[in-house]
mmCIF file of C-alpha atoms in Angstrom:
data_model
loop_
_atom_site.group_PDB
_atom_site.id
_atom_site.type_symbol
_atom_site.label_atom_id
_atom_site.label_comp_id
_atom_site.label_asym_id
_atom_site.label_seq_id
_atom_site.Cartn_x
_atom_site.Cartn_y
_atom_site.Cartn_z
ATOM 1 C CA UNK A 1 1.127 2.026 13.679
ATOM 2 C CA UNK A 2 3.063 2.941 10.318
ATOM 3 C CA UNK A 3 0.860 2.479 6.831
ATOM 4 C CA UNK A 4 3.422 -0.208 6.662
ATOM 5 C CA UNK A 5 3.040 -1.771 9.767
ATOM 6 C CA UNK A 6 -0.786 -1.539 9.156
ATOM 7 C CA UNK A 7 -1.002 -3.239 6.171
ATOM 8 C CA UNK A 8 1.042 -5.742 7.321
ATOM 9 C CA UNK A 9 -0.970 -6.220 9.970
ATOM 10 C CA UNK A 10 -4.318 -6.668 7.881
ATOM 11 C CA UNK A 11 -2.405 -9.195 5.811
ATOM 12 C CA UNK A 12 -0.952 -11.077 8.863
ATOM 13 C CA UNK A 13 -5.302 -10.498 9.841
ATOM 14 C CA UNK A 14 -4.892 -8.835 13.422
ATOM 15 C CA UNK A 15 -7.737 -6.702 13.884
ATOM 16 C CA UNK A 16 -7.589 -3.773 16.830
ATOM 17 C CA UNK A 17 -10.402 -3.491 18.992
ATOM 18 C CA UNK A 18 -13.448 -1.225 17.857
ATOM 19 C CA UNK A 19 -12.669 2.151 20.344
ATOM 20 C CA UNK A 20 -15.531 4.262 20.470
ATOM 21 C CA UNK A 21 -15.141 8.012 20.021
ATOM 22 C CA UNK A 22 -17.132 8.674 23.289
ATOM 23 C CA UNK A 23 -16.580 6.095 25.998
ATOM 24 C CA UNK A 24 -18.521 7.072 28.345
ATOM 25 C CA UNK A 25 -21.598 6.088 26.494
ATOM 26 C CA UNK A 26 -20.559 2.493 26.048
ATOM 27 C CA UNK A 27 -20.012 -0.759 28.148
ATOM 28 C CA UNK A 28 -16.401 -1.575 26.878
ATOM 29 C CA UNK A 29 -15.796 -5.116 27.246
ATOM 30 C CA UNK A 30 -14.026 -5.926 24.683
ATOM 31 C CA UNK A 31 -10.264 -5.661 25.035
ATOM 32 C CA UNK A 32 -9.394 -7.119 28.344
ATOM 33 C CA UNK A 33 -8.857 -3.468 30.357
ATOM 34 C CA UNK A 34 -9.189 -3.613 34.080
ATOM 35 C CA UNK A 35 -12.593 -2.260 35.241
ATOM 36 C CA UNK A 36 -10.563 -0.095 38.340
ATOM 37 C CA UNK A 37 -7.979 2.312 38.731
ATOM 38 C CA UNK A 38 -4.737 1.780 38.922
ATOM 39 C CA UNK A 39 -3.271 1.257 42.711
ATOM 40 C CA UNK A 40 -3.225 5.092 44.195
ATOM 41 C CA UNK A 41 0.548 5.036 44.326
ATOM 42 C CA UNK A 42 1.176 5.329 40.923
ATOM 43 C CA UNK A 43 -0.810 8.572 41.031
ATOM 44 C CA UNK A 44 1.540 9.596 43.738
ATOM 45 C CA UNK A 45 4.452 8.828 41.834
ATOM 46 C CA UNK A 46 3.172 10.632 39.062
ATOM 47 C CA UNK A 47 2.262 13.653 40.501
ATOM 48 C CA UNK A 48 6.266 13.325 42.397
ATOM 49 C CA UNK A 49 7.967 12.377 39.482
ATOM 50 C CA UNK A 50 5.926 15.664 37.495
ATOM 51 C CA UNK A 51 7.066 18.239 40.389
ATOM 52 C CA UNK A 52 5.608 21.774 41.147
ATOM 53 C CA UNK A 53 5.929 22.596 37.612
ATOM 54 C CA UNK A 54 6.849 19.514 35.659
ATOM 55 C CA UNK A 55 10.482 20.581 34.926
ATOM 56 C CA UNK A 56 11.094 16.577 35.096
ATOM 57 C CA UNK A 57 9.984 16.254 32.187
ATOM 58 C CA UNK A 58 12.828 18.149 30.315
ATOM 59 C CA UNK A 59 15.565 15.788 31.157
ATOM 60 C CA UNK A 60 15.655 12.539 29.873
ATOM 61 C CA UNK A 61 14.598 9.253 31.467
ATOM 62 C CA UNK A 62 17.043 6.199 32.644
ATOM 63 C CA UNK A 63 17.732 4.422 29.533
ATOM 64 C CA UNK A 64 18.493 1.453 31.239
ATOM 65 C CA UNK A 65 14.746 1.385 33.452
ATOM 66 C CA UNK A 66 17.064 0.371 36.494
ATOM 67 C CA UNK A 67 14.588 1.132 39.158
ATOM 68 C CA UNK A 68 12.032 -0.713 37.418
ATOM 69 C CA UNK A 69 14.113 -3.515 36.750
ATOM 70 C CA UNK A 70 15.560 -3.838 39.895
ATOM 71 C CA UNK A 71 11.771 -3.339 41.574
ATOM 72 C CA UNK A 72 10.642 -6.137 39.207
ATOM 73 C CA UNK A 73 13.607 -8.453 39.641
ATOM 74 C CA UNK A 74 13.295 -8.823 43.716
ATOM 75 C CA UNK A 75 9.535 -9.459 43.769
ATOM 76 C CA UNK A 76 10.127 -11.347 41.723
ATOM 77 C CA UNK A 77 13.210 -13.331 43.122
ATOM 78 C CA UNK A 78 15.760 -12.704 40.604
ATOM 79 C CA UNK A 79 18.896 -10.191 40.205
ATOM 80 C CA UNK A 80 18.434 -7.381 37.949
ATOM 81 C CA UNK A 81 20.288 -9.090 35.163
ATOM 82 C CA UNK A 82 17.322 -11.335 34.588
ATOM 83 C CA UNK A 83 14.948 -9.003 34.308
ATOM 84 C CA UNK A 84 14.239 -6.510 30.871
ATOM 85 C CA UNK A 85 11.529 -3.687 30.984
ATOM 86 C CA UNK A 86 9.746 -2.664 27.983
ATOM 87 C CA UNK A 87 7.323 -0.439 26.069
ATOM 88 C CA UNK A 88 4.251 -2.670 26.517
ATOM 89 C CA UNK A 89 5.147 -6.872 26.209
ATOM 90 C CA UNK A 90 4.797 -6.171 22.434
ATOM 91 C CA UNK A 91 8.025 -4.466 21.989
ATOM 92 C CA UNK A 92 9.430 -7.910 23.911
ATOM 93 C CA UNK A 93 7.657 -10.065 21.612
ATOM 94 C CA UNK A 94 9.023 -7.920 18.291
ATOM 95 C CA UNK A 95 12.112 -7.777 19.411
ATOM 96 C CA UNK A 96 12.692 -11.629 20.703
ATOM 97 C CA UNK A 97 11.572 -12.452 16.637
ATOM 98 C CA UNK A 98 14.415 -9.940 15.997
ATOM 99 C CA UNK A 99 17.258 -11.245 18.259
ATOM 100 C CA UNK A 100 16.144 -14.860 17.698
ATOM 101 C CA UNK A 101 14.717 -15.728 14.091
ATOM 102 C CA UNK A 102 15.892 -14.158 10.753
ATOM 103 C CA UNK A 103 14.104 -13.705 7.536
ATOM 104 C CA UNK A 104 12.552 -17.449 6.488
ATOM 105 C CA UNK A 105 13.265 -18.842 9.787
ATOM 106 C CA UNK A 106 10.818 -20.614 11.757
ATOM 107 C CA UNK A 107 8.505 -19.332 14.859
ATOM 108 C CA UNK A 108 5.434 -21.199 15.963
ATOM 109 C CA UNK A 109 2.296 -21.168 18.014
ATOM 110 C CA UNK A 110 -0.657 -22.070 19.033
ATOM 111 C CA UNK A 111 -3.914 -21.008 17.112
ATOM 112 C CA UNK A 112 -6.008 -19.906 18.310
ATOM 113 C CA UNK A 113 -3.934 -17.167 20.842
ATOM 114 C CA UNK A 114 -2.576 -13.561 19.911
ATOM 115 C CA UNK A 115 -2.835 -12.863 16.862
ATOM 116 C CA UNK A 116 -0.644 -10.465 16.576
ATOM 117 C CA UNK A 117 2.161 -13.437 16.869
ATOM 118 C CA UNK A 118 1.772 -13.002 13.375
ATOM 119 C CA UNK A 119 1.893 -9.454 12.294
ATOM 120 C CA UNK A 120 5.129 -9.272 14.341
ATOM 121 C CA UNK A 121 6.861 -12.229 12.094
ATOM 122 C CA UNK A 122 5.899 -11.207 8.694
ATOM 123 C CA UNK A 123 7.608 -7.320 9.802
ATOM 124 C CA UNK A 124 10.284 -9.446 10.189
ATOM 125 C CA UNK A 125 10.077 -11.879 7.545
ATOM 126 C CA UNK A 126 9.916 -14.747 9.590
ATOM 127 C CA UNK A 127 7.759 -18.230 8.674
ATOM 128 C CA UNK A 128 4.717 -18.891 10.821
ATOM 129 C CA UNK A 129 3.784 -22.465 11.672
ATOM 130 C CA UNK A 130 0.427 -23.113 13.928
ATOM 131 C CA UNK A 131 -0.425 -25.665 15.889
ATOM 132 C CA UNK A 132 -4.052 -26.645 17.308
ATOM 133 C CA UNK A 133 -5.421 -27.383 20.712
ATOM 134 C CA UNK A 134 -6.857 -30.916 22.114
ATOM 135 C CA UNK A 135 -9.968 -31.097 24.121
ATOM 136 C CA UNK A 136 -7.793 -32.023 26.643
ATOM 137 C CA UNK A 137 -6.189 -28.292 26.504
ATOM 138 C CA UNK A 138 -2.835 -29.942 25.222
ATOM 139 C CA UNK A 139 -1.252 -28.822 22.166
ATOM 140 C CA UNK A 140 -1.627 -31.280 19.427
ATOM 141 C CA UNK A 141 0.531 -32.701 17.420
ATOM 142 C CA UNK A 142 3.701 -31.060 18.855
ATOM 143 C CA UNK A 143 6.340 -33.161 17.818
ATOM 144 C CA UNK A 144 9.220 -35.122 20.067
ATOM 145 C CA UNK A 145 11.422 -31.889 18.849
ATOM 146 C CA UNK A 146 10.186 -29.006 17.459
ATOM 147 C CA UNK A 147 13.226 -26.968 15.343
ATOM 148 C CA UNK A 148 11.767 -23.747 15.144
ATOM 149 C CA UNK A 149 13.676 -20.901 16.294
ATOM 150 C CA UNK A 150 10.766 -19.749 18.822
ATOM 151 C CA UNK A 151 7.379 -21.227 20.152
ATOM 152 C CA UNK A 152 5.363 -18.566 22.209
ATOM 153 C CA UNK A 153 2.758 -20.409 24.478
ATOM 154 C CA UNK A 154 0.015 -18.129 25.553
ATOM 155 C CA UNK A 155 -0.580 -18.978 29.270
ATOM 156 C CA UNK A 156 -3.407 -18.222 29.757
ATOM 157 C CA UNK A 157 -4.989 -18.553 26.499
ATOM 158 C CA UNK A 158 -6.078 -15.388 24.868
ATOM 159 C CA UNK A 159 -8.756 -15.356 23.557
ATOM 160 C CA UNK A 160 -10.153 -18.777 25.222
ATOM 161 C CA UNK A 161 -9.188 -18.164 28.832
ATOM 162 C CA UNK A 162 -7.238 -21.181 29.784
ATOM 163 C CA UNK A 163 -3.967 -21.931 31.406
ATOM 164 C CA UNK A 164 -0.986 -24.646 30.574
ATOM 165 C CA UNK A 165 0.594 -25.725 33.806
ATOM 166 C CA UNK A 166 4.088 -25.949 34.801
ATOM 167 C CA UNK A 167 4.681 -29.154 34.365
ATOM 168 C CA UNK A 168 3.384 -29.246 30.705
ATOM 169 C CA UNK A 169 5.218 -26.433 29.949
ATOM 170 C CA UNK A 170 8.389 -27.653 31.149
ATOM 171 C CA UNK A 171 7.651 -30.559 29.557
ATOM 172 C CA UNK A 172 7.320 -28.470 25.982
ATOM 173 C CA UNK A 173 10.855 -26.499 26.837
ATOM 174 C CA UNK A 174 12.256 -29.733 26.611
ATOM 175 C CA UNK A 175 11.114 -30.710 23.609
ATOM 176 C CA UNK A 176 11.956 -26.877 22.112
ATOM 177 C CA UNK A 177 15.242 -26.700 20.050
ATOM 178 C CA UNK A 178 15.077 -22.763 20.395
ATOM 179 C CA UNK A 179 13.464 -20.562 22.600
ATOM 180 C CA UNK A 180 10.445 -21.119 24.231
ATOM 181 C CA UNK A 181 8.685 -17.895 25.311
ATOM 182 C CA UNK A 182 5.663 -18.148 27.941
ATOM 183 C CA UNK A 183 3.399 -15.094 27.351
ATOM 184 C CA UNK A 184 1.835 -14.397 30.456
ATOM 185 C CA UNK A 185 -0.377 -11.190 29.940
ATOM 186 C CA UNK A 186 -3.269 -12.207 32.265
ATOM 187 C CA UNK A 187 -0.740 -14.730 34.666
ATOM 188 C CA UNK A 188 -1.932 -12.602 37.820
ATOM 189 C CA UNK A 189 -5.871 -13.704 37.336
ATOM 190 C CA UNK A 190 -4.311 -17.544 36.999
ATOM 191 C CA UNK A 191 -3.020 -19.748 40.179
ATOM 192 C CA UNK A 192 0.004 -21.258 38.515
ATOM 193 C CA UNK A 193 3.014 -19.564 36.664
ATOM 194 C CA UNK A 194 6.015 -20.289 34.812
ATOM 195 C CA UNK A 195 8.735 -17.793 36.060
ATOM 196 C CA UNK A 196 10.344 -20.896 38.247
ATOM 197 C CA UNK A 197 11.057 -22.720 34.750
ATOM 198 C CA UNK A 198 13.296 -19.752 33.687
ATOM 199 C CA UNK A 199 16.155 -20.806 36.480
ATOM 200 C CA UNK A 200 15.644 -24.473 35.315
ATOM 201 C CA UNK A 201 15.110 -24.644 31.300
ATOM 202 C CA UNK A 202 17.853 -22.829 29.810
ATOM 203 C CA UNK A 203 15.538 -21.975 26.554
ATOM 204 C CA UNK A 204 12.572 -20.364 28.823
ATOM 205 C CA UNK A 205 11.481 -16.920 28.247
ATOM 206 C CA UNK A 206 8.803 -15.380 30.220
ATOM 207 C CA UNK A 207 7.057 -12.065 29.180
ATOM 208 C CA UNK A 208 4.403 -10.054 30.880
ATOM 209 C CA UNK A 209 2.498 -6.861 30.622
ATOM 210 C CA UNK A 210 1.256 -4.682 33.064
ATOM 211 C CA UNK A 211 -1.902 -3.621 31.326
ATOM 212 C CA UNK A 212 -4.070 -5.952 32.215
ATOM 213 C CA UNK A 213 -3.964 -6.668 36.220
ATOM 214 C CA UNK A 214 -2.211 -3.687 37.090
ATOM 215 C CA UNK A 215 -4.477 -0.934 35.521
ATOM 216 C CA UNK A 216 -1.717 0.508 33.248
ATOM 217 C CA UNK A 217 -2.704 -0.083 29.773
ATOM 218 C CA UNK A 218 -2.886 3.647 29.174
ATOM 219 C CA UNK A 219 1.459 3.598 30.253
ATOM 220 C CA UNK A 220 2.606 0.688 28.020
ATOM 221 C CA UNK A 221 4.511 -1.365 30.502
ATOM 222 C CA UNK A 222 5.878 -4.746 30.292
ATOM 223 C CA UNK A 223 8.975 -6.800 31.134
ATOM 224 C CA UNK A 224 10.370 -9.829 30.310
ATOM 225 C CA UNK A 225 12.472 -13.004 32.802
ATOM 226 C CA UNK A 226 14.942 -14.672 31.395
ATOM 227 C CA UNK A 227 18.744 -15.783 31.200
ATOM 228 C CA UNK A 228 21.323 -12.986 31.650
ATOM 229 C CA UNK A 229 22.305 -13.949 28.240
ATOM 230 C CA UNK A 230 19.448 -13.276 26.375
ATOM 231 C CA UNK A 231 18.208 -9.747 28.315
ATOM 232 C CA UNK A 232 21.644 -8.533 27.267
ATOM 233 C CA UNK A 233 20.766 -9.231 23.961
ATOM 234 C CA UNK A 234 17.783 -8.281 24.351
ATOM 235 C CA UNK A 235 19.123 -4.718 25.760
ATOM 236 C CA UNK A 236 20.990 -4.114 22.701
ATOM 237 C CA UNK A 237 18.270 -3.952 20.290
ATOM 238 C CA UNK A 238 15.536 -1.965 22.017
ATOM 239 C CA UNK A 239 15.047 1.560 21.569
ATOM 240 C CA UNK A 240 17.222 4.061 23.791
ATOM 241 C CA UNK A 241 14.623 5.769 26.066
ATOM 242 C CA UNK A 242 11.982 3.207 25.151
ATOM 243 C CA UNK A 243 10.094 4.128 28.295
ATOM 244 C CA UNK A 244 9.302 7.684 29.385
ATOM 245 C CA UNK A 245 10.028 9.124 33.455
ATOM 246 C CA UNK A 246 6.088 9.182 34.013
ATOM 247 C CA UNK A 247 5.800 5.434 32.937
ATOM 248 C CA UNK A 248 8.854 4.291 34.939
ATOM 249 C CA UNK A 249 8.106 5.535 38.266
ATOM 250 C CA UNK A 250 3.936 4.445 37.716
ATOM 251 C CA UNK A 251 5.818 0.807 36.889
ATOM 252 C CA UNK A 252 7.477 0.840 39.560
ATOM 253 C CA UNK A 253 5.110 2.275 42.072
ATOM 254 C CA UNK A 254 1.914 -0.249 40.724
ATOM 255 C CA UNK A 255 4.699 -3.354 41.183
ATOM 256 C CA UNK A 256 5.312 -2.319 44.609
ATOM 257 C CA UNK A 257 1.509 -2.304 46.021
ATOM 258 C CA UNK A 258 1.103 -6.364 46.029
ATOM 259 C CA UNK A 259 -1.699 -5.611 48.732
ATOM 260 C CA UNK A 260 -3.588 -3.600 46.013
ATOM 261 C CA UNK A 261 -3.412 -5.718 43.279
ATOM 262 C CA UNK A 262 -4.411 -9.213 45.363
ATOM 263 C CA UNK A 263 -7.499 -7.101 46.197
ATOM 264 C CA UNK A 264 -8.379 -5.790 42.645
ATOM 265 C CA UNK A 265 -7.154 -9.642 40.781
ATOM 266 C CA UNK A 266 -9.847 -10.736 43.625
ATOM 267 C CA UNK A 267 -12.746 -9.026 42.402
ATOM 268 C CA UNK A 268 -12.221 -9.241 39.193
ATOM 269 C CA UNK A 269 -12.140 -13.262 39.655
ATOM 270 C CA UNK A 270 -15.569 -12.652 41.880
ATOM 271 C CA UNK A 271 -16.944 -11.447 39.129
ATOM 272 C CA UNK A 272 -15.638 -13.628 36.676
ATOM 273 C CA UNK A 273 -16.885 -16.565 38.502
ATOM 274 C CA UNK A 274 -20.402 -15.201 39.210
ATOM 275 C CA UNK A 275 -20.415 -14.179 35.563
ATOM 276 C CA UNK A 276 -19.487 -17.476 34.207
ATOM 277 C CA UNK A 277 -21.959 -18.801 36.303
ATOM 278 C CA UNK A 278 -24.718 -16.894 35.262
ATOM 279 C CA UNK A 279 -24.170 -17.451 31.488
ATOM 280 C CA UNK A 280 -24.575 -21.032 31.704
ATOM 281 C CA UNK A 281 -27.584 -20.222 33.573
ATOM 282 C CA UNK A 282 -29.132 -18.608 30.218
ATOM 283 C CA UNK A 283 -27.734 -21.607 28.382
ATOM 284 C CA UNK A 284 -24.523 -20.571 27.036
ATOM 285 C CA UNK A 285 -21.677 -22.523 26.697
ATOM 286 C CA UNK A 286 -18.327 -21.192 28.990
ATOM 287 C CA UNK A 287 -14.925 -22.410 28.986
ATOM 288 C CA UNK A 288 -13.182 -22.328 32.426
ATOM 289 C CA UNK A 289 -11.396 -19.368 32.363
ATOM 290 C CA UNK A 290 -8.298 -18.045 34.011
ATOM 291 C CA UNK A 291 -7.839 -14.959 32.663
ATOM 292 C CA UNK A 292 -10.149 -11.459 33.268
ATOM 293 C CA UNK A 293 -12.068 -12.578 30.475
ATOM 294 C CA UNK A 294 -14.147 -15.658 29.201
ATOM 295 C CA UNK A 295 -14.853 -17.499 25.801
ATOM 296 C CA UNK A 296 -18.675 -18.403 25.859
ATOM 297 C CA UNK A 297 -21.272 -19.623 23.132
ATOM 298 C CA UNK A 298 -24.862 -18.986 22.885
ATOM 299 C CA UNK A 299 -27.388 -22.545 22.623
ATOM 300 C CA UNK A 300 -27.733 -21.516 18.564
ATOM 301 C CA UNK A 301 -23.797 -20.938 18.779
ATOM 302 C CA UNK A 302 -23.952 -17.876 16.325
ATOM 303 C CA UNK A 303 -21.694 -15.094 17.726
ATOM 304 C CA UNK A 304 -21.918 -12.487 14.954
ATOM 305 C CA UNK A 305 -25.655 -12.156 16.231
ATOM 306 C CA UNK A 306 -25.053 -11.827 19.888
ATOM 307 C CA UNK A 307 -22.443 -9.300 19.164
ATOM 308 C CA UNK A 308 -24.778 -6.974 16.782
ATOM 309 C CA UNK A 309 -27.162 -7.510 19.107
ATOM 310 C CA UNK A 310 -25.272 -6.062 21.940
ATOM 311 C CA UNK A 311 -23.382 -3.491 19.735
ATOM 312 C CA UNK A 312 -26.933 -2.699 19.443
ATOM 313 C CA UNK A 313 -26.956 -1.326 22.984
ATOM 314 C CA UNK A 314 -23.639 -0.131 23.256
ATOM 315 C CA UNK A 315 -22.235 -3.139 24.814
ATOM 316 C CA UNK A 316 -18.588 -4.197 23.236
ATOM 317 C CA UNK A 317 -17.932 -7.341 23.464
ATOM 318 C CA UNK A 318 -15.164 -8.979 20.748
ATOM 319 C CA UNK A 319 -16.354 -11.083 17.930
ATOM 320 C CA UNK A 320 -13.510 -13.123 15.964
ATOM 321 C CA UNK A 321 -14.214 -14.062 12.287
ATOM 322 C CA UNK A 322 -11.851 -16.929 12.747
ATOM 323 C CA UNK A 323 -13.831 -20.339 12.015
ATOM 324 C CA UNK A 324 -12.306 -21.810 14.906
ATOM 325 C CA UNK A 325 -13.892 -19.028 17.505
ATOM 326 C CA UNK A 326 -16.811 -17.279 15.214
ATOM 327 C CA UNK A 327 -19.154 -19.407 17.371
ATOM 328 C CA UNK A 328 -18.292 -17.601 20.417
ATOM 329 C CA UNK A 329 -17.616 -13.830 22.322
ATOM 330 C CA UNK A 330 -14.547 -12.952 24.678
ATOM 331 C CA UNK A 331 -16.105 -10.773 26.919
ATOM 332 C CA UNK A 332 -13.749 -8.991 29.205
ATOM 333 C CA UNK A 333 -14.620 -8.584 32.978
ATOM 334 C CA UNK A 334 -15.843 -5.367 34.004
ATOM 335 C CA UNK A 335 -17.330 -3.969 36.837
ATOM 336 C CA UNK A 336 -20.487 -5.799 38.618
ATOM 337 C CA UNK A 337 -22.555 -3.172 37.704
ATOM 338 C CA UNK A 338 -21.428 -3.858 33.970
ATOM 339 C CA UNK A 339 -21.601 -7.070 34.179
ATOM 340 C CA UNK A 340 -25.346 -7.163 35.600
ATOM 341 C CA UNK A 341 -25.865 -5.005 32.703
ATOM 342 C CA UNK A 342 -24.332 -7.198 29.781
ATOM 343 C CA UNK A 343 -26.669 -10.225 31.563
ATOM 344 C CA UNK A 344 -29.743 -8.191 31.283
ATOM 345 C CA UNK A 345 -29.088 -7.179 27.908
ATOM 346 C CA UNK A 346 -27.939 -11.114 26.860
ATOM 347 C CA UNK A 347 -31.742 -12.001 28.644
ATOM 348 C CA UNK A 348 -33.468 -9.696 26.102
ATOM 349 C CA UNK A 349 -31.460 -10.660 23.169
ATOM 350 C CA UNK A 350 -32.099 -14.493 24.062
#
């Protein structure tokens, strides 16, 4: 991140994850990484792509992502032309406030969810407008017709964990003037998504990431569904050779192992469940969660002392300073093992 962009960012008030200088020591569970290994094609590909001696790596990659676009676009179910790849879903997200809303114009969304909603729009000089949640997990007060030039709808939630269905959010296209842009980071640990609405709704927009259920936060994947229209658009603002040869054959080799990934999103929601489940053993408060993650509050609801407490014993879990979740932890799913270790440790601390 530029000293620009970073200063921007601790004005707009998004806050990285703590990264410890020697992992290996700590039980990182606080920025939503997948616990196992990417699918052992991608390695494959790698190590193909690389060659004997890595003379690949001299020649430039496909500008255009074409085998990763056209990988992504039949599973799926849509022609190439639907489909954009990018440099993690953040370069989507940056660039759809670029194509779509220009300095003073509107974008909205729900708070809380990503906060970096924000940093993106004021590098663009765009207004923010937030809206709040229900206890019924509907947006509220979303009016008849909002006018904004995009609404982004975190589905699931990040950081609480919960998912809109699709016939809400159809429901909310409908009532979008602009564009409405479904954010779907941690869609694969959910049962319901929105990709069906971008045929129907001609304002839908649905990005994803492949750091999160397919292992490859370390490659900065994403892609984006939506009208031919707007990925053209879309196309002619990115960066050249946005994505390197490496990344485009893991993206396309991780997208193309379905078996693996149903197995690892599997476990992951195993543990998630027996997790969940064990925290409101000790008391704690836990929001359903569809995500690789949950939002849960001790009995004395005071966050900032769980979280020193396990920083204490080199467990990372994230803490917001936001009001609205400074109650609470997101604590990422890891392994079992980790997982029977955070519980042990949330025992002692009581």
């Amino acid at each position: 991140m530029s000293y620009l962009r970073k200063n921007i960012a601790e004005m707009a008030g998004y806050v990285p994850g703590f990264q410890p200088e020697n992992e290996a020591e700590w039980i990182k569970l606080n920025t939503n990484e997948n616990p196992y290994p990417p699918s052992p094609r991608v390695r494959e590909a790698i190590l193909a792509e690389l060659g004997s001696d890595g003379g690949n790596l001299r020649k430039y990659p496909d500008a255009a992502s074409r085998e990763f676009r056209r990988v992504a676009a039949e599973l799926y179910g849509f022609d190439p032309d639907w489909v954009i790849s990018a440099n993690g879903s953040d370069e989507l997200l940056n660039n759809l406030i670029r194509a779509c809303a220009g300095e003073g114009e509107e974008i909205a969304y729900v708070h809380p969810s990503y906060s970096y909603y924000a940093t993106l729009a004021a590098i663009q000089g765009a207004k923010v407008k937030t809206f709040g949640l229900t206890e019924a997990g509907r947006i509220a007060d979303f009016p008849a017709r909002y006018s904004g030039k995009i609404f982004f709808l975190t589905s699931p939630n990040a950081p609480l964990g919960i998912a809109f269905d699709k016939a809400y959010i159809r429901e909310l296209a409908g009532r979008c003037a602009g564009i409405l842009v479904v954010d779907e980071a941690y869609v694969d640990f959910a049962e319901e998504n929105a990709l069906g609405l971008v045929r129907e709704c001609r304002n839908v927009v649905v990005t994803r990431t492949l750091s999160k259920s397919y292992s490859l936060a370390g490659m900065r994947l994403g892609l984006a569904v939506a009208r031919p229209e707007m990925i053209a658009a879309l196309d002619k603002i990115r960066d050249h050779y946005h994505l390197d040869r490496l990344a485009l054959v893991a993206a396309s080799a991780a997208l193309r192992d379905q078996d693996y990934l149903k197995e690892m999103v599997a476990k992951i929601c195993s543990t998630r469940c027996r997790f969940a489940a064990a925290l409101k053993s000790l008391g704690y408060q836990v929001l359903d969660s569809c995500a690789n993650y949950v939002f849960a509050a001790s009995p004395d609801r005071d966050g900032k002392r769980v979280y020193e407490a396990l920083f204490q014993r080199r467990i990372l879990v994230r803490h917001f300073s936001d009001p609205l979740l400074a109650h609470g932890l997101r604590i990422s799913i890891g392994t079992d093992e980790e997982m029977d270790l955070a519980l042990a440790a949330l025992r002692e601390i009581g």
